[in-house]
PDB file of C-alpha atoms in Angstrom:
ATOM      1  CA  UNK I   7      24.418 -66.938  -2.354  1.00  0.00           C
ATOM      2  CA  UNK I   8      25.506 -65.028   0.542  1.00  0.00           C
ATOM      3  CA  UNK I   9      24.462 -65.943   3.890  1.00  0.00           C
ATOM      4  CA  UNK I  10      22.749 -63.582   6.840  1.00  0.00           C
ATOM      5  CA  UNK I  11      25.983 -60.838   8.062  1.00  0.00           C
ATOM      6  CA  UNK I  12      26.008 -60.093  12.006  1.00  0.00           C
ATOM      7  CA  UNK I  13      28.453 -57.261  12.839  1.00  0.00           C
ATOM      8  CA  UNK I  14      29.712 -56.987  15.375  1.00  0.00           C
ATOM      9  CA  UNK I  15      30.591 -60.442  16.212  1.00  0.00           C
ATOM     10  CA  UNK I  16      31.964 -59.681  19.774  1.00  0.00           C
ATOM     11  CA  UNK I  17      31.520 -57.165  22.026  1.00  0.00           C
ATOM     12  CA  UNK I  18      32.470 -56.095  25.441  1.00  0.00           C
ATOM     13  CA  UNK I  19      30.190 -53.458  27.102  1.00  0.00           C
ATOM     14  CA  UNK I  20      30.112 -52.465  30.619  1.00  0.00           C
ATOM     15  CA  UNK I  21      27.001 -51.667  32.412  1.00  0.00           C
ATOM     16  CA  UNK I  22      24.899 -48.805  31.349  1.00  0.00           C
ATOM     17  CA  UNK I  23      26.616 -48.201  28.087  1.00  0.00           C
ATOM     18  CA  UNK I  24      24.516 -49.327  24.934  1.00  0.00           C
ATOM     19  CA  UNK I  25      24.691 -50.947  22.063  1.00  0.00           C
ATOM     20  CA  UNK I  26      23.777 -51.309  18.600  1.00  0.00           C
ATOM     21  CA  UNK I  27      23.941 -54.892  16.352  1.00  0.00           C
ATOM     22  CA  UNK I  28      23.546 -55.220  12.656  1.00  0.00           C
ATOM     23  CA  UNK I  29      22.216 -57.965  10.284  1.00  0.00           C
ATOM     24  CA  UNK I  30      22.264 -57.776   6.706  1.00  0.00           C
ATOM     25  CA  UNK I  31      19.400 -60.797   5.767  1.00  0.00           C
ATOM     26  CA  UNK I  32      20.245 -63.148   2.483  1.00  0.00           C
ATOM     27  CA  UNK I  33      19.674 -60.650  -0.681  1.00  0.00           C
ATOM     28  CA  UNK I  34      15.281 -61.274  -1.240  1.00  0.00           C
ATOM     29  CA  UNK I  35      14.591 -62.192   2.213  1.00  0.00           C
ATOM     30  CA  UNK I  36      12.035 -59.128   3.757  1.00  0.00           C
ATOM     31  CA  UNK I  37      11.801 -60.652   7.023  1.00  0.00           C
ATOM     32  CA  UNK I  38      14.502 -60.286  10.195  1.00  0.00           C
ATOM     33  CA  UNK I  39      13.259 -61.726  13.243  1.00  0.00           C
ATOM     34  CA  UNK I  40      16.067 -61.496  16.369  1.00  0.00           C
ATOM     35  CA  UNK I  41      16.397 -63.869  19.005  1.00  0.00           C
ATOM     36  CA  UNK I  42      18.455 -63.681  22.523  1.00  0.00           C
ATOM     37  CA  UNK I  43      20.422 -67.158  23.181  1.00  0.00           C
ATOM     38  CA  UNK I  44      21.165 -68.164  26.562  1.00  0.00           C
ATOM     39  CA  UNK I  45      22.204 -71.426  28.433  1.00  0.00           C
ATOM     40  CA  UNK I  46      19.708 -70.801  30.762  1.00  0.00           C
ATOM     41  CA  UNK I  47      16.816 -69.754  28.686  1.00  0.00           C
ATOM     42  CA  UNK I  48      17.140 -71.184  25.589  1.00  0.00           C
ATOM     43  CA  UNK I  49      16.229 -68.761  22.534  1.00  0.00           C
ATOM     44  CA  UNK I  50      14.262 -66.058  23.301  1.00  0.00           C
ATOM     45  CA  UNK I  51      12.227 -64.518  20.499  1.00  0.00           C
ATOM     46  CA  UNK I  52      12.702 -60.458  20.521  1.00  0.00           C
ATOM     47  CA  UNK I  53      11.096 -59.116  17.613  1.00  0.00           C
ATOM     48  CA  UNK I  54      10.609 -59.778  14.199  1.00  0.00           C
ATOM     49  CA  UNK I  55      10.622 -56.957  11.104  1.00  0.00           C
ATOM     50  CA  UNK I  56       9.084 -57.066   7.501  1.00  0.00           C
ATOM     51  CA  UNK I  57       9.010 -54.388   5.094  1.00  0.00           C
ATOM     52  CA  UNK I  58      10.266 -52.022   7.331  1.00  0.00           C
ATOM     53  CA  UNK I  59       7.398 -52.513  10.391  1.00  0.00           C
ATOM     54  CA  UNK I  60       7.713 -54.288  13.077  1.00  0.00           C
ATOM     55  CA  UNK I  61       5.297 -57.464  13.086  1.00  0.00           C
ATOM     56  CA  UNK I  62       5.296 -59.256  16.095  1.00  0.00           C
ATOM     57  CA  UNK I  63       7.317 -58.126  19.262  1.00  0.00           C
ATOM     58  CA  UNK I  64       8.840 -60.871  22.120  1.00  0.00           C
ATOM     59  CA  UNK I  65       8.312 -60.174  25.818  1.00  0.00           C
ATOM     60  CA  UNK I  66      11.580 -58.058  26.883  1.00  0.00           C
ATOM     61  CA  UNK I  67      11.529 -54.616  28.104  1.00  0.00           C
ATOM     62  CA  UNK I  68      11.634 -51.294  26.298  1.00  0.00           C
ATOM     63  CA  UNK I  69      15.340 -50.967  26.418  1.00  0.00           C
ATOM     64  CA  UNK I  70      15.658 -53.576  23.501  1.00  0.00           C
ATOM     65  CA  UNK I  71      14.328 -52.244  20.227  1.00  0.00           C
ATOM     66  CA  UNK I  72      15.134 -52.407  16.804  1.00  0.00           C
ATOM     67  CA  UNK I  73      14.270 -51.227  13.045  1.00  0.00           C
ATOM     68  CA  UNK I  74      14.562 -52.434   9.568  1.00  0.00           C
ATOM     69  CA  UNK I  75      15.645 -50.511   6.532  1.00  0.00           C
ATOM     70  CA  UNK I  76      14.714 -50.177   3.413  1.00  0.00           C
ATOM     71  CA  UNK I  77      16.901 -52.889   1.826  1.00  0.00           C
ATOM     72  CA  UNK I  78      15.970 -55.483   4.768  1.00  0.00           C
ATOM     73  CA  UNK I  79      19.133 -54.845   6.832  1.00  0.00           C
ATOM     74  CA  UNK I  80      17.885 -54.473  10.261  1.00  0.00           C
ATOM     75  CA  UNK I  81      19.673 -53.457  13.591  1.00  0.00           C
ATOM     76  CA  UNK I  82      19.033 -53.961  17.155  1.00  0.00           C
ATOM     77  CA  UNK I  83      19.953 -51.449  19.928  1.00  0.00           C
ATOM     78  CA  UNK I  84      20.166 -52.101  23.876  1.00  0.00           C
ATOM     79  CA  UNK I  85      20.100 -49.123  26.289  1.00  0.00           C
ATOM     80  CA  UNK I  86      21.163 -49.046  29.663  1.00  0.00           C
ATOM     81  CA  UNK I  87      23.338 -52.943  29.103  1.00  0.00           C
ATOM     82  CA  UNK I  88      22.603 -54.864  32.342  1.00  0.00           C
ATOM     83  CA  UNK I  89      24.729 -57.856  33.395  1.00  0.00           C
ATOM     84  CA  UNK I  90      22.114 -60.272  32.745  1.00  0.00           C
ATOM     85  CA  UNK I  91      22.047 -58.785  28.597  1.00  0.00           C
ATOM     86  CA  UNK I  92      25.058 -61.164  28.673  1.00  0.00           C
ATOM     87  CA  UNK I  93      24.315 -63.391  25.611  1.00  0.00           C
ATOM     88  CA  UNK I  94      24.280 -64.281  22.385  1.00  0.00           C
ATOM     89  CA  UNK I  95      22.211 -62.237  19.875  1.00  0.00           C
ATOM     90  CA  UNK I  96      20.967 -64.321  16.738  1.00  0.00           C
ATOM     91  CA  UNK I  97      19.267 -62.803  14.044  1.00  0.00           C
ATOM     92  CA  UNK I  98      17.151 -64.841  11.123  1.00  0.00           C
ATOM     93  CA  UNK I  99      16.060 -63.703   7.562  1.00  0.00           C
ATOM     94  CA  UNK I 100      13.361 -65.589   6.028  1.00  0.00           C
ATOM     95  CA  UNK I 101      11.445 -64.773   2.499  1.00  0.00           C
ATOM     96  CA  UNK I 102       7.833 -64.962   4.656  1.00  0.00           C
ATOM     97  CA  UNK I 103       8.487 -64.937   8.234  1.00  0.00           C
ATOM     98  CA  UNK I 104       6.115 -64.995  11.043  1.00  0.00           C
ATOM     99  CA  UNK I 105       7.467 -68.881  11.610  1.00  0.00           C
ATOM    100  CA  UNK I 106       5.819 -69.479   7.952  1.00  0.00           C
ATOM    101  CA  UNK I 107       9.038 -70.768   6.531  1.00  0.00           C
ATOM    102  CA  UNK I 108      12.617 -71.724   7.847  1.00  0.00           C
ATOM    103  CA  UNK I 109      14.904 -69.485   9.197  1.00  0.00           C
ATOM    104  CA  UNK I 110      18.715 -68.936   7.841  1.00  0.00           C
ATOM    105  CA  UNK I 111      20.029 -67.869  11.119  1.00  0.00           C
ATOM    106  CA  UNK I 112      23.425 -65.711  11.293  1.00  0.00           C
ATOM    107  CA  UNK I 113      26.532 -66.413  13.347  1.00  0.00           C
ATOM    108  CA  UNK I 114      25.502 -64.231  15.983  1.00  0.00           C
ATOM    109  CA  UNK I 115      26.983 -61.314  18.225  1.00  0.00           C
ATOM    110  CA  UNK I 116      28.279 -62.795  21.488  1.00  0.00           C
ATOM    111  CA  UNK I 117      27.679 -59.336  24.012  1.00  0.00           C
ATOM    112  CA  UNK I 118      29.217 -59.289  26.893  1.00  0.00           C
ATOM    113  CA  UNK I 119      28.382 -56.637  29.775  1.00  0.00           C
ATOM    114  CA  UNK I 120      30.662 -56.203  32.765  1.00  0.00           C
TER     115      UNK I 120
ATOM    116  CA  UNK P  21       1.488 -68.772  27.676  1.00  0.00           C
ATOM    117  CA  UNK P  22       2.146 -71.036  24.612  1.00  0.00           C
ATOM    118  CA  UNK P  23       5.317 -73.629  25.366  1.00  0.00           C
ATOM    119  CA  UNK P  24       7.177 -75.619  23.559  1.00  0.00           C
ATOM    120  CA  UNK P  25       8.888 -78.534  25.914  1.00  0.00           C
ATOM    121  CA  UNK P  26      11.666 -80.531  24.587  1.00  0.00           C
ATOM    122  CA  UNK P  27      13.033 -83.548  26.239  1.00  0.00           C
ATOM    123  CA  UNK P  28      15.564 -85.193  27.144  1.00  0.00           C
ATOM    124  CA  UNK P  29      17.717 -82.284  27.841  1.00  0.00           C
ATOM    125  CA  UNK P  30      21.084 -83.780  26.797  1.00  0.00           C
ATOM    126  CA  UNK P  31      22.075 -87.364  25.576  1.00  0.00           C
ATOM    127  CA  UNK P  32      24.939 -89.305  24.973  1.00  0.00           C
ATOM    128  CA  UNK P  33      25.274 -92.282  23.188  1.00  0.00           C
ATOM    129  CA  UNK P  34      27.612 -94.792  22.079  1.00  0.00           C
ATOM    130  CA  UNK P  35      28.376 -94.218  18.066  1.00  0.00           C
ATOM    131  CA  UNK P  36      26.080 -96.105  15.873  1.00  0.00           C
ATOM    132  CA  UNK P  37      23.591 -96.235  18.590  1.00  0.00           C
ATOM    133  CA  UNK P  38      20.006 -94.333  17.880  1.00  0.00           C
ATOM    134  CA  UNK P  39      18.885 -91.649  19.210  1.00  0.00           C
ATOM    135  CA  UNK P  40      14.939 -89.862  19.637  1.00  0.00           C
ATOM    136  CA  UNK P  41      14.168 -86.462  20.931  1.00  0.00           C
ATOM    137  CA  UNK P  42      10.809 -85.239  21.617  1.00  0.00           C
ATOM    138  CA  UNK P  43       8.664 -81.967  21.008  1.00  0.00           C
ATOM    139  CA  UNK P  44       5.354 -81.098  22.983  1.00  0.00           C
ATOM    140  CA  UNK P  45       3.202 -78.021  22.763  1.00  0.00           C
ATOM    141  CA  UNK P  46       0.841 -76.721  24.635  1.00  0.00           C
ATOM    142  CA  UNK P  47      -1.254 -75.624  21.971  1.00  0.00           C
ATOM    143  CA  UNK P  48      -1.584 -76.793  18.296  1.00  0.00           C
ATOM    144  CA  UNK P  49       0.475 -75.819  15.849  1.00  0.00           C
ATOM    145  CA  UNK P  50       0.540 -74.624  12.802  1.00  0.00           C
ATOM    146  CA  UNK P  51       3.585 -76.211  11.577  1.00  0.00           C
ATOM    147  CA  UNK P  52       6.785 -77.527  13.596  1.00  0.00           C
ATOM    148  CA  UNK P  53      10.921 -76.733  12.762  1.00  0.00           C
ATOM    149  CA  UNK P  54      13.532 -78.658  13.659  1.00  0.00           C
ATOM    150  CA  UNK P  55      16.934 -76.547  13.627  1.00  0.00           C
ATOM    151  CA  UNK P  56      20.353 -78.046  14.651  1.00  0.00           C
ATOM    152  CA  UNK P  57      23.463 -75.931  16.146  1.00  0.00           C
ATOM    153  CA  UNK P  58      26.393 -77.567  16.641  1.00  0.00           C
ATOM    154  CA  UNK P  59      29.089 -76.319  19.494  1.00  0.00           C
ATOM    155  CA  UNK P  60      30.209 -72.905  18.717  1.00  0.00           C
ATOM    156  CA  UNK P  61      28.123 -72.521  15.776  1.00  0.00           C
ATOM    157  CA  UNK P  62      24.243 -70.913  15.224  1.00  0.00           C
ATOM    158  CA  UNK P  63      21.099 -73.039  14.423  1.00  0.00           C
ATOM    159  CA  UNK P  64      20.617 -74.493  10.981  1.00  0.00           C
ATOM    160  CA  UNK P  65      17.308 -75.343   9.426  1.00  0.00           C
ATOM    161  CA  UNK P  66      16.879 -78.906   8.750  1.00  0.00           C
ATOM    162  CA  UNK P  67      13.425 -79.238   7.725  1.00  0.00           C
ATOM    163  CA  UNK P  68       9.395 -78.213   8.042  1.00  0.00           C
ATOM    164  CA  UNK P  69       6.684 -80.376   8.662  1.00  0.00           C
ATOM    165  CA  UNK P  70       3.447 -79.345   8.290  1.00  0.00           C
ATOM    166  CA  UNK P  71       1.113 -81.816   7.834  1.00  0.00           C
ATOM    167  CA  UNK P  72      -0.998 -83.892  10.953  1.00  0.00           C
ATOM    168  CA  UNK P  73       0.758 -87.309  10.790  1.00  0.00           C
ATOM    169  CA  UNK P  74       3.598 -86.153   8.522  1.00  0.00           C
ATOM    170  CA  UNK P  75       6.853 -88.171   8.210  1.00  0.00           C
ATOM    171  CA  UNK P  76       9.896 -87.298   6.187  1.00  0.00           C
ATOM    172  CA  UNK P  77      13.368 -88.582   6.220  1.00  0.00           C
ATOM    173  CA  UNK P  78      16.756 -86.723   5.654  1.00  0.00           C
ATOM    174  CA  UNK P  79      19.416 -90.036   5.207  1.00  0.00           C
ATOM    175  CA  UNK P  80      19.571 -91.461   8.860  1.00  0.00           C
ATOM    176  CA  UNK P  81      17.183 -88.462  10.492  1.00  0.00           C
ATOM    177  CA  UNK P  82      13.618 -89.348  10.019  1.00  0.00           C
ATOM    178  CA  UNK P  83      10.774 -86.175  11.629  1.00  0.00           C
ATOM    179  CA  UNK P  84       7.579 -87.098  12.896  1.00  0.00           C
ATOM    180  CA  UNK P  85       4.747 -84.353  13.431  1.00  0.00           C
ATOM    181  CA  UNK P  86       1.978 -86.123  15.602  1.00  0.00           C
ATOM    182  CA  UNK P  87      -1.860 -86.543  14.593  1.00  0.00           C
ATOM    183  CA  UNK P  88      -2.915 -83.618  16.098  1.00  0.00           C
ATOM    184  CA  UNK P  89      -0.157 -81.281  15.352  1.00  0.00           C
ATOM    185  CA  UNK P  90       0.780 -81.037  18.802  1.00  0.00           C
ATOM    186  CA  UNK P  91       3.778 -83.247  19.096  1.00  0.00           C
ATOM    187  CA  UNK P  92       7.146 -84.203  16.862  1.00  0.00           C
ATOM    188  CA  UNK P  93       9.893 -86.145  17.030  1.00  0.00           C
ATOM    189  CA  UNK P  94      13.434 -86.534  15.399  1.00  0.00           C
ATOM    190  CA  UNK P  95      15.005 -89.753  15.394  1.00  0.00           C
ATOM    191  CA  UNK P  96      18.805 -90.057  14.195  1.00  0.00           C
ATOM    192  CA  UNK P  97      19.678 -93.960  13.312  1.00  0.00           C
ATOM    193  CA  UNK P  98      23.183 -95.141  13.820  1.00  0.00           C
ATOM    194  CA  UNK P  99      24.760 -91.805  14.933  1.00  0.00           C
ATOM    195  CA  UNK P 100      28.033 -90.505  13.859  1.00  0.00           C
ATOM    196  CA  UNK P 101      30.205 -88.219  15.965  1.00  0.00           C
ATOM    197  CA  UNK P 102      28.971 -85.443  13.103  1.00  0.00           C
ATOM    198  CA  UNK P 103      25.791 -85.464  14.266  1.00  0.00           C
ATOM    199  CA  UNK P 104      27.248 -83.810  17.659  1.00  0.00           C
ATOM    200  CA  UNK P 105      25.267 -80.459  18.487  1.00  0.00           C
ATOM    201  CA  UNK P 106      21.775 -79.394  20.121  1.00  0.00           C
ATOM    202  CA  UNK P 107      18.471 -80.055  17.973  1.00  0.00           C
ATOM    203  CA  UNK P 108      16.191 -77.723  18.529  1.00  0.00           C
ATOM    204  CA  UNK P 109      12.434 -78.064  17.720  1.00  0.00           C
ATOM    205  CA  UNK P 110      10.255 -74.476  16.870  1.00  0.00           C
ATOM    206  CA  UNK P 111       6.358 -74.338  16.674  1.00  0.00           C
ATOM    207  CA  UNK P 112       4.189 -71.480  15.323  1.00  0.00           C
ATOM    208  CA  UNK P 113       1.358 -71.967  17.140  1.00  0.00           C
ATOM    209  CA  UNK P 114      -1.898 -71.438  14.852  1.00  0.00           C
ATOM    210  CA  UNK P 115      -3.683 -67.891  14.956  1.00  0.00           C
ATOM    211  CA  UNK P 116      -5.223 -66.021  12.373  1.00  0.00           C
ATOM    212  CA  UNK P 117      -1.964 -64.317  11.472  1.00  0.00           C
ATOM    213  CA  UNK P 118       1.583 -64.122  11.410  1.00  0.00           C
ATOM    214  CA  UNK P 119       2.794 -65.253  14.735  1.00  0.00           C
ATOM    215  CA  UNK P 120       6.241 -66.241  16.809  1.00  0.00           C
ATOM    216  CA  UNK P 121       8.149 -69.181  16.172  1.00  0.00           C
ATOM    217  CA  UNK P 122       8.555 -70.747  19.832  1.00  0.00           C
ATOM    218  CA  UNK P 123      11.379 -72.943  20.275  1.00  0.00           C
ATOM    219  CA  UNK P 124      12.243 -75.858  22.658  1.00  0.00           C
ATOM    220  CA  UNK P 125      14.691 -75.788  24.932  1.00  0.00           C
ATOM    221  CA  UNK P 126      16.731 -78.108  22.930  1.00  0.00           C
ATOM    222  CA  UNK P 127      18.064 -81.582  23.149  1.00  0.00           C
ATOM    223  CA  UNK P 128      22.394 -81.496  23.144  1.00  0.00           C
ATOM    224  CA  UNK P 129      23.449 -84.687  21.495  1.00  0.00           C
ATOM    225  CA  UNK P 130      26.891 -85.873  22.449  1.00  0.00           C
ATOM    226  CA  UNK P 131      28.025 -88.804  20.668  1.00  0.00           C
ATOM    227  CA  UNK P 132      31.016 -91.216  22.053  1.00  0.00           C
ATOM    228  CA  UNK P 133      33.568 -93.397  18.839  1.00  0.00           C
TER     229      UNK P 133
END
């Protein structure tokens, strides 16, 4: 079966600018939950999505948000790109979620904000 | 807040030589993960453990989720130079509903022939 889709999977943004990322989950899976990757900080939980609502929400400001359709594929957007948004965006589709069963994690967007 | 601590932070060994990395949470959990991502690449599941005391084995990895659910392990025997990549542990803390999977910092694994 097909595996979780990221588009993009690089981008180059400059500062203020935003941006929008898309994940298409493995065909069944209802829940998308997104996660920032950085050397520093390890993976950072940003919110996860099932059924179309938002369950559970990680601790970054408002400018990150995101949404889930009606056939589970789910985007994030970022407004106002700071230099420090520099990462790696992962997202991961699960049948449950809410950490209830493993994750199938996509290749990721690498973002890059100069 | 709820913490997941992983340690060591990086190891290298000599191949065919084991190798042990260790979970610790602040709180108990309702199940641990244990994801690996090799260099370049994104985390892959590798297994669930969900039971106090549970042990399973994957081939040479054997997981360990401690007595009281607050502690795991993941011990590689005789490592190959595929087993190269960062192991990441993930704990949902308990709570009466759905709730964030909190993952270590990770444990990079470098592996020598």
């Amino acid at each position: 079966k097909a595996g979780v889709t990221q588009t993009p999977r690089y981008l180059i943004k400059t500062r203020g600018q935003q941006v929008t990322l898309s994940c298409s989950p493995i065909s069944g899976h209802r829940s998308v939950s997104w996660y920032q990757q950085t050397p520093g900080q390890g993976l950072q939980f940003l919110f996860e999505y099932f059924s179309e609502t938002q369950r559970n929400k990680g601790n970054f400001p408002g400018r990150f948000s995101g949404r889930q359709f009606s056939n589970s594929r789910s985007e994030m957007n970022v407004s106002t790109l700071e230099l420090g948004d520099s990462a790696l965006y992962l997202c991961a589709s699960s049948l449950v979620g809410g950490g209830n069963d493993g994750y199938t994690f996509g290749s990721g967007t690498r973002l890059t904000v100069v | 807040g709820q913490q997941v601590m992983q340690i060591p932070q990086y190891q290298h060994v000599q191949e065919g030589e084991d190798f042990t990395t260790y979970c610790n949470s602040s709180t108990t959990l309702s199940n641990i993960q244990w994801y690996k991502q090799r260099p370049g690449g994104h985390p892959v599941f590798l297994i669930q453990l969900v039971k106090s005391g549970e042990v399973k084995k994957q081939k040479r990895l054997t997981f360990q989720f401690g007595e009281a659910k607050k502690n795991s392990s993941l011990h590689i025997t005789a490592t190959q130079t595929t087993d190269v990549g960062t192991y990441f542990c993930a704990g949902l803390p308990i709570s009466g509903g759905y709730n964030k999977l909190i993952f270590g910092a990770g444990t990079r694994l470098a592996v020598h022939p």
